[in-house]
Coordinates of C-alpha atoms in Angstrom, one line a residue:
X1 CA 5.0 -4.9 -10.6
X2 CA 8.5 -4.5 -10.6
X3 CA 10.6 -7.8 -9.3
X4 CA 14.5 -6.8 -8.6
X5 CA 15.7 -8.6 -6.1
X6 CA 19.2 -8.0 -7.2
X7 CA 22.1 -6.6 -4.1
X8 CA 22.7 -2.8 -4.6
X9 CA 25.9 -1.1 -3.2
X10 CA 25.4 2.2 -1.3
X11 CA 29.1 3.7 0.2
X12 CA 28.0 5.6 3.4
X13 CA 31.4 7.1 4.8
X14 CA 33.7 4.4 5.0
X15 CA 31.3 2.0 5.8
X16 CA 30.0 -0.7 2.3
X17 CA 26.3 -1.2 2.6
X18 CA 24.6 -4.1 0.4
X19 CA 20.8 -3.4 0.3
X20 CA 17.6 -5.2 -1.5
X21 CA 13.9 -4.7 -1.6
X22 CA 11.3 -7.1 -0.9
X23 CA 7.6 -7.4 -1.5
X24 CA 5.6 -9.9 0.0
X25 CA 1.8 -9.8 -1.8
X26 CA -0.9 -11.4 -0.3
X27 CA -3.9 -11.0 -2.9
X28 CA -6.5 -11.8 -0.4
X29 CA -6.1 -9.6 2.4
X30 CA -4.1 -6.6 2.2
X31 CA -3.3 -6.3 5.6
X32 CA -0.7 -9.1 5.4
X33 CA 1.5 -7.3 2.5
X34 CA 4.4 -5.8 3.6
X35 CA 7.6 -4.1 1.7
X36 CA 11.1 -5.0 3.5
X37 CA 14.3 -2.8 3.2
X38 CA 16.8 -4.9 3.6
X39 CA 20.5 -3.7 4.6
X40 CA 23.8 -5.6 5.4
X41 CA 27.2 -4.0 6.0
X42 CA 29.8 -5.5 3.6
X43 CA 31.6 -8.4 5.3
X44 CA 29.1 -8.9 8.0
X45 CA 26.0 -11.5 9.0
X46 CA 24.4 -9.1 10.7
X47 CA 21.3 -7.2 8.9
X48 CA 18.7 -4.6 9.4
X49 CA 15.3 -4.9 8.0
X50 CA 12.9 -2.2 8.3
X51 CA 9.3 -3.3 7.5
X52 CA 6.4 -1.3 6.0
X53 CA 2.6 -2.4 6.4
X54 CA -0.1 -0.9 5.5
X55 CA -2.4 0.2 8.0
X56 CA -4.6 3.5 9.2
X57 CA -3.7 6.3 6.9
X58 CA -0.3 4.3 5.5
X59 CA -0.4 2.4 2.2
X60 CA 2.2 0.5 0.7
X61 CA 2.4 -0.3 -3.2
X62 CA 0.2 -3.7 -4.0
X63 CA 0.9 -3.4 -7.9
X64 CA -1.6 -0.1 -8.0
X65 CA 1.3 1.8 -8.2
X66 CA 4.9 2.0 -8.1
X67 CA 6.8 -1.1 -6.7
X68 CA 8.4 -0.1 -3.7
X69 CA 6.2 2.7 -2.6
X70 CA 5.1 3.9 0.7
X71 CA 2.5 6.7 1.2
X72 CA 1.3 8.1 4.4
X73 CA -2.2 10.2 3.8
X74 CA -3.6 12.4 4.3
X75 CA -0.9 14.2 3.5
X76 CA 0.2 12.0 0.7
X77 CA 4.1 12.0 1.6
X78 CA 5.9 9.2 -0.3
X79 CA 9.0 7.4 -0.1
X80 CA 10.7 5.0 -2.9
X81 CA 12.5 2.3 -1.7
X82 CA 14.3 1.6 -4.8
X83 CA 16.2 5.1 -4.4
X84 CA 19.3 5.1 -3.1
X85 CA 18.9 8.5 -1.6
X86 CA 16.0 7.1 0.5
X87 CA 18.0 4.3 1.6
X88 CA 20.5 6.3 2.8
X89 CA 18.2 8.3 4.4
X90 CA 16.2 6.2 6.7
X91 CA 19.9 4.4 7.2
X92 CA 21.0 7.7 8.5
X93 CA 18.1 7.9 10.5
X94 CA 18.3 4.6 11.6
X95 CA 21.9 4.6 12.8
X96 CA 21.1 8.4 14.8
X97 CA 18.0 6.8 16.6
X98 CA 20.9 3.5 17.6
X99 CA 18.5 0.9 15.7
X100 CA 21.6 -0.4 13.5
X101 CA 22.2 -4.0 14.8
X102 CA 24.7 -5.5 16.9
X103 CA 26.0 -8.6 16.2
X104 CA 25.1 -11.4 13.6
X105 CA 21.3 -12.0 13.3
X106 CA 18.5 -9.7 11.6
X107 CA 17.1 -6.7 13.5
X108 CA 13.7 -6.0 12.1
X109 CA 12.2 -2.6 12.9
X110 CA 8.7 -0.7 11.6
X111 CA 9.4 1.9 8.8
X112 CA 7.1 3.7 9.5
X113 CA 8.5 5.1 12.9
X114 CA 11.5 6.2 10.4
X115 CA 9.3 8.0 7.7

């Protein structure tokens, strides 16, 4: 299992993003893991966290495979959180869909509704 939990730097426009992943395990019941996406703009106390958990037909990595993967089946679509291009993407979709937050404090949303 990969454990990063170093800031990365992602430039969207003009605007400085600083973005880290997080995986909470819970060895015992799976239900309770959960991968967070975590995304500030530079200079500001405000953040946006969007949370995947694993539930009907979506899986999230639990050290089976890749750290910071999310899977919806049947399909099998997958999305690394460690890439910057999928950070920017559910960012952009994020920000069209007015989920970015407003003012200091953490606005936590379901990843899944972005995937």
């Amino acid at each position: 299992m990969k454990n990063d939990h170093r800031l990365r730097r992602l430039v969207d426009g003009d605007t400085i993003w600083l973005w880290s992943v997080r995986q909470k395990l819970d060895r015992d019941r799976y239900e309770n893991c959960r991968i967070t996406l975590s995304l500030w703009r530079e200079g500001s106390r405000s953040r946006l966290s969007i949370v995947f958990r694993p539930g009907p037909d979506r899986v999230i990595s639990n050290t089976y495979f890749e750290a910071g993967t999310v899977v919806v089946l049947p399909e099998r679509d997958w999305l690394n959180l460690y890439e910057p291009k999928t950070v920017r993407r559910l960012l952009q979709i994020a920000a069209a869909r007015g989920e970015l937050p407003v003012g200091s404090g953490t606005r936590e949303i379901d990843g899944w509704h972005l995937f």
